[in-house]
Coordinates of C-alpha atoms in Angstrom, one line a residue:
X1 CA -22.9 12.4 6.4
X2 CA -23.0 14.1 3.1
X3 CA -22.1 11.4 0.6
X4 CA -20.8 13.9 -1.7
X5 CA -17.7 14.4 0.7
X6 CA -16.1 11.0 -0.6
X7 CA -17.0 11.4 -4.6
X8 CA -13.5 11.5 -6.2
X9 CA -15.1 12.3 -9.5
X10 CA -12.1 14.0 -11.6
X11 CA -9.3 12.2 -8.9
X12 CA -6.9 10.3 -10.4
X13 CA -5.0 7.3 -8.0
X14 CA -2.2 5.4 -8.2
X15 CA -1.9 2.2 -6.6
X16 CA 1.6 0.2 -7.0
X17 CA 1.5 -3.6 -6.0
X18 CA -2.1 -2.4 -7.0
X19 CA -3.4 -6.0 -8.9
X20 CA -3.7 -8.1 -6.1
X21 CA -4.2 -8.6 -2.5
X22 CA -4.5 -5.1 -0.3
X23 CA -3.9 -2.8 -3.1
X24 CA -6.6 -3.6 -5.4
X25 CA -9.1 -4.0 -2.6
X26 CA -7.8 0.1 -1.9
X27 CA -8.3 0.3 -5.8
X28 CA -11.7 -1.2 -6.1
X29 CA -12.9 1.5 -3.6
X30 CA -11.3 4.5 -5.6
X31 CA -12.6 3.4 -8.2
X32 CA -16.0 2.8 -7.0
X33 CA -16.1 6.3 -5.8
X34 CA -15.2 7.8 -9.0
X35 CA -11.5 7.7 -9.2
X36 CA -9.8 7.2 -12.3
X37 CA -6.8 4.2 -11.2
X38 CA -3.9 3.3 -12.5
X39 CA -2.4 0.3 -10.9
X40 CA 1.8 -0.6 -11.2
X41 CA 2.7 -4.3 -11.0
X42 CA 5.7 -6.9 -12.4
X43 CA 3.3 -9.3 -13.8
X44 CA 1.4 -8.2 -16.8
X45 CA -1.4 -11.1 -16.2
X46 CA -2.3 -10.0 -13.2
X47 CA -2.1 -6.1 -14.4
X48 CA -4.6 -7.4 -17.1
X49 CA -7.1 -9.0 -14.6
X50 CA -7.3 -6.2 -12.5
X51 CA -8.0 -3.7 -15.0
X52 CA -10.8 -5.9 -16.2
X53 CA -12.1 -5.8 -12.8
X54 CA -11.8 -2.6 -12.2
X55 CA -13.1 -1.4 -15.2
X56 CA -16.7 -2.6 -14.3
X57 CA -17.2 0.6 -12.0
X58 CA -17.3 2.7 -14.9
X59 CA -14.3 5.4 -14.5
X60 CA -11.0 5.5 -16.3
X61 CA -8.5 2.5 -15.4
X62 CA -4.8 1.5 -16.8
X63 CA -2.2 -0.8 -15.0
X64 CA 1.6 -0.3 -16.0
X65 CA 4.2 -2.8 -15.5
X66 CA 6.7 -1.2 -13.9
X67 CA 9.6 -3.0 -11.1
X68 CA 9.8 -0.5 -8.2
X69 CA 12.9 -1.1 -7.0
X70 CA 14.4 0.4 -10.0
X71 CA 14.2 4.5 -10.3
X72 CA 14.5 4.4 -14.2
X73 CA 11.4 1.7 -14.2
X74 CA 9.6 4.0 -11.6
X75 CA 10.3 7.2 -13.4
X76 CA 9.2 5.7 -16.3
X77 CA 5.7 4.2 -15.1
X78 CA 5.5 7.6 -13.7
X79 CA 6.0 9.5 -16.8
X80 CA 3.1 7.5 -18.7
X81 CA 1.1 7.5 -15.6
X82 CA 0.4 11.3 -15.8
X83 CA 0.8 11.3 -19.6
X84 CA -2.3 8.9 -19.5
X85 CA -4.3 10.7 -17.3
X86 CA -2.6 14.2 -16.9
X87 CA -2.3 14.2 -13.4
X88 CA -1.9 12.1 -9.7
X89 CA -3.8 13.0 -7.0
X90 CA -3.3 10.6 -4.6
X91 CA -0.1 7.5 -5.0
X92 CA -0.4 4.5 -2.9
X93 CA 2.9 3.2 -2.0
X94 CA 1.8 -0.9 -1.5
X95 CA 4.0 -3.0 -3.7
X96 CA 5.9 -5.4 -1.4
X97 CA 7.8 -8.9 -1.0
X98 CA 7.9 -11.2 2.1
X99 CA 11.4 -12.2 3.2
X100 CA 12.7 -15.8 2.8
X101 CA 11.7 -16.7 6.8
X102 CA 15.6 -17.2 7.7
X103 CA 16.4 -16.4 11.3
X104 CA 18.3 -13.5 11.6
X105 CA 22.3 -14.9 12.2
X106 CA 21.3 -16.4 9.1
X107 CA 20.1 -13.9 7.1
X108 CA 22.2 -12.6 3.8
X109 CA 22.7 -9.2 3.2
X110 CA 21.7 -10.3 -0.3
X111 CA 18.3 -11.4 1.2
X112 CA 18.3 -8.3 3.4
X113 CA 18.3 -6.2 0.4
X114 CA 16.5 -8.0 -1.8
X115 CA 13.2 -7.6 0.6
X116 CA 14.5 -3.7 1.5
X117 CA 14.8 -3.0 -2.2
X118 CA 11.0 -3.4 -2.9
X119 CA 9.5 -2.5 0.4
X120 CA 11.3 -0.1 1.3
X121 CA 13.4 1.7 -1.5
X122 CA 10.7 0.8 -3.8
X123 CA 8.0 3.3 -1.5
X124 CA 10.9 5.7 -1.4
X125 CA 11.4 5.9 -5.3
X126 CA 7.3 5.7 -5.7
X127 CA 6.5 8.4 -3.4
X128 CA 9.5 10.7 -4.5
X129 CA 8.2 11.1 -8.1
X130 CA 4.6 11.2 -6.9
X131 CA 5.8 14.3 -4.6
X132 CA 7.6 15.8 -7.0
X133 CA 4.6 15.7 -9.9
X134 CA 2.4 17.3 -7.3
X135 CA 5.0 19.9 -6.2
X136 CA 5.6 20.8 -9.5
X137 CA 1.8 21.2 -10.6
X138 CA 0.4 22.7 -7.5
X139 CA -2.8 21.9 -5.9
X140 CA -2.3 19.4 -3.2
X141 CA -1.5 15.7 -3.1
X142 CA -1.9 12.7 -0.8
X143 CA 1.5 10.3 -0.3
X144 CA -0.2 6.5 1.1
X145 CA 2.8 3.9 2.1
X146 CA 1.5 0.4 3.6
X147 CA 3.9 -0.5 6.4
X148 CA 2.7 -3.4 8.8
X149 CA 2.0 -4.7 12.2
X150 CA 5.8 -6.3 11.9
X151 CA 7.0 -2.8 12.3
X152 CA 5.4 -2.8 16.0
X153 CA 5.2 -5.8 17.3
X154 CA 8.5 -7.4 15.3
X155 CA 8.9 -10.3 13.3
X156 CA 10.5 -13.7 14.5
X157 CA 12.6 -14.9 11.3
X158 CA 11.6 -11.4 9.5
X159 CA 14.6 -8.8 10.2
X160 CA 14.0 -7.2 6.5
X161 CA 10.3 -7.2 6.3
X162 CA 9.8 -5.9 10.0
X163 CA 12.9 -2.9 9.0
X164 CA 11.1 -1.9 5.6
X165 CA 7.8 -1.3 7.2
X166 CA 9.1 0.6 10.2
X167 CA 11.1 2.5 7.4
X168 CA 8.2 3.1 5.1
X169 CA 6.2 4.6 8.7
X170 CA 9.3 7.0 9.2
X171 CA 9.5 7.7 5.4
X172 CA 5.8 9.0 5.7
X173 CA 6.2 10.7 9.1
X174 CA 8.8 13.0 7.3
X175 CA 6.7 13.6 3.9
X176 CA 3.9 14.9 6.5
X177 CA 6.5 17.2 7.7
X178 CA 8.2 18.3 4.9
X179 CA 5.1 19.0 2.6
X180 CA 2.8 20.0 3.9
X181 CA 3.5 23.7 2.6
X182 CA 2.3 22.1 -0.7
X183 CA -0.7 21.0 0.4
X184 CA 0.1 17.2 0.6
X185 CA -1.0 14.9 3.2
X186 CA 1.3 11.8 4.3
X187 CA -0.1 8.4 5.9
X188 CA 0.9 5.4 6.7
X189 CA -1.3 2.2 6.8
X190 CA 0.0 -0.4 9.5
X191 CA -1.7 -3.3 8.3
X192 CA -2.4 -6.7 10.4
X193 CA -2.8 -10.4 9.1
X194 CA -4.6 -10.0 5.9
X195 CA -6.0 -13.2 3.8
X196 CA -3.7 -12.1 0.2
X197 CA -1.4 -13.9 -1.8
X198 CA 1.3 -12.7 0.0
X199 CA 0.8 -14.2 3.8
X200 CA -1.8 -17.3 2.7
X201 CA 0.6 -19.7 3.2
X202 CA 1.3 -18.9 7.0
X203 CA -2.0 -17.9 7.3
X204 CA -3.6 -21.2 6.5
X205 CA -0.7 -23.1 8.7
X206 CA -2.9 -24.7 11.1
X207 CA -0.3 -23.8 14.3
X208 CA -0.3 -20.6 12.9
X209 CA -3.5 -19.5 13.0
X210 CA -4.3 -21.2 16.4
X211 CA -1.5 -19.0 18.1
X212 CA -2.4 -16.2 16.2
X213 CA -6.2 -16.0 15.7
X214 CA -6.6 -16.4 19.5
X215 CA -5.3 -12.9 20.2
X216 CA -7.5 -11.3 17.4
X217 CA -11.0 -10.0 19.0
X218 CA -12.6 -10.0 15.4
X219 CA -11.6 -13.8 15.2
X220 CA -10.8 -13.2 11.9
X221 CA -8.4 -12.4 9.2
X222 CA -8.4 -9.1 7.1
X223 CA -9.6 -9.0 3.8
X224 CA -8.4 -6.5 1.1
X225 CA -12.3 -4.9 1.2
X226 CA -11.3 -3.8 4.5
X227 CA -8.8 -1.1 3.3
X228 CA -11.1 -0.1 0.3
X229 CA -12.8 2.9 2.5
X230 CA -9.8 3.5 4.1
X231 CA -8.3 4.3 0.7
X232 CA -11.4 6.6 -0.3
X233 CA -11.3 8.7 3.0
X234 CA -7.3 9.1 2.6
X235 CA -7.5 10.0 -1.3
X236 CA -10.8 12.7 -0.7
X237 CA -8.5 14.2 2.3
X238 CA -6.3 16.4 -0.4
X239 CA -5.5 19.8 1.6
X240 CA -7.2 18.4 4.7
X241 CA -6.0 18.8 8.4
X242 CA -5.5 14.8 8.8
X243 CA -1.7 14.1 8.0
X244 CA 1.2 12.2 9.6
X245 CA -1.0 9.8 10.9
X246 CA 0.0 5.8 11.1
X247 CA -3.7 4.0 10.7
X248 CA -3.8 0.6 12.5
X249 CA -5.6 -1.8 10.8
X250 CA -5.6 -5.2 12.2
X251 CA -8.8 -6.2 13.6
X252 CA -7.4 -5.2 17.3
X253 CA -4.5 -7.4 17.2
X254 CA -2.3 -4.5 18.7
X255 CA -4.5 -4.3 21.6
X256 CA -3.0 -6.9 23.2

C-alpha cells in the first residue's frame, strides 16, 4: 500500500471533546500523518496539555474552548477555527458526557437533557457548521460523530446515553444522504468499552469487568490509539466512495 494515500499534508481536522480520551488518540493520528488539528474542549487545562502533546509531531495545532451544547459557543469556536487555519477538512463530532446511572422510572427530564444536550445536540450543532463551511467553500468534506455500542446493544440505567448515540448514528446516516452532492462523506464510529476518563470508573469495577471482559475475544479494553488510524483513513477519504457507514469498534464485543 502506497503510504502516500494516508499523508494529510495541507488537511486541516477538527476534533471536539478532542483533549482527552478517544478524541485525542483520533488527534494524535491526524496529526502524525500531517494534519493540522484543532481540538474544542470546556476545560482550558486540558486544551493546554493536549496541544503540547500534539505539537510534538510537528504540524499546525490550536485547541479552542468552546461548550457544544450551545450554538453561539459552537458558532463561535467555529468562526476562529477556520479563521486560524482558513479551512476544515474533516470535523470529528466526539465531545460527550455519561449519564448519572439512574434507572429509567427515575430518570429526570432535566438529566435526560442534560446528557442529550452534549451528545447529541452538541454533534448536531458541531456537524451543522462544519457542513455548512464546507458547502459554502466547495471541495469536499468528511462529517465523523462517535456514537457507541449503547446504541446496539442498550444501556441498563443509561436511557439518555444509549438515545444520543443511536441519534448521533441516524444524524450521520442522513448527512451521507444529504451531501453527498457536495462531495462530503458521513460516518459514524460505534465505539465499545474504551479505558478513558469517561468509563474508568465502571471499567475498573471489579464485577464489572468480570461480566464484561468475558464476552470480549480480545480480553481487553480499547485504548484511544485504537481509533488513531481509524481517524487517518476517514479524514484521507474526502470525495471517496466510502460513506454512510457505522464502524464497529469494540474488540468483537458485538459478536456475541
Amino acid at each position: 500500500m502506497n503510504a502516500g494515500l494516508f499523508d494529510l499534508t495541507g488537511h486541516v481536522a477538527l476534533i471536539t471533546g478532542g483533549n482527552s480520551g478517544i478524541g485525542l488518540g483520533m488527534a494524535h493520528g491526524l496529526a502524525q500523518s500531517g494534519a493540522d488539528v484543532c481540538v474544542w474542549g470546556t476545560n482550558a487545562e486540558r486544551n493546554e496539555a493536549a496541544v503540547r502533546e500534539l505539537e510534538k509531531h510537528g504540524t499546525r495545532v490550536t485547541a479552542v474552548r468552546c461548550d457544544v451544547s450551545d450554538e453561539a459557543a459552537v458558532d463561535t469556536a467555529m468562526a476562529q477555527t477556520i479563521e486560524r487555519f482558513g479551512r476544515v477538512d474533516s470535523c470529528f463530532a466526539n465531545a460527550g458526557v455519561a449519564g448519572a446511572g439512574t434507572p429509567f422510572v427515575e430518570t429526570s427530564l432535566a438529566e435526560f437533557r442534560r446528557v442529550t444536550s452534549v451528545n447529541l445536540d452538541g454533534a448536531f450543532l458541531t456537524l451543522r457548521a462544519a457542513a455548512a463551511h464546507m458547502v459554502d467553500r466547495g471541495g469536499g468534506g468528511v462529517l465523523v460523530g462517535t456514537s457507541s455500542v449503547a446504541a446496539i446493544h442498550g444501556t441498563p440505567r443509561g436511557p439518555a446515553y444509549a438515545a444520543s448515540k443511536a441519534g448521533i448514528a441516524a444524524l450521520i446516516r442522513g448527512c451521507a444522504v444529504e451531501l453527498a452532492r457536495h462531495g462530503i462523506n458521513a460516518h459514524s464510529i460505534i465505539v465499545g468499552w474504551t479505558e478513558t476518563p469517561l468509563a474508568a470508573p465502571r471499567l475498573h469495577d471489579a464485577t464489572f469487568e468480570r461480566t464484561v471482559m468475558k464476552r470480549m475475544p480480545q480480553r481487553r479494553w480499547g485504548r484511544p490509539a485504537d481509533f488513531a488510524r481509524l481517524a487517518v483513513y476517514l479524514a484521507c477519504g474526502v470525495g471517496g466512495f466510502h460513506t454512510g457507514d457505522a464502524i464497529v469498534v469494540d474488540g468483537g464485543y458485538s459478536i456475541f
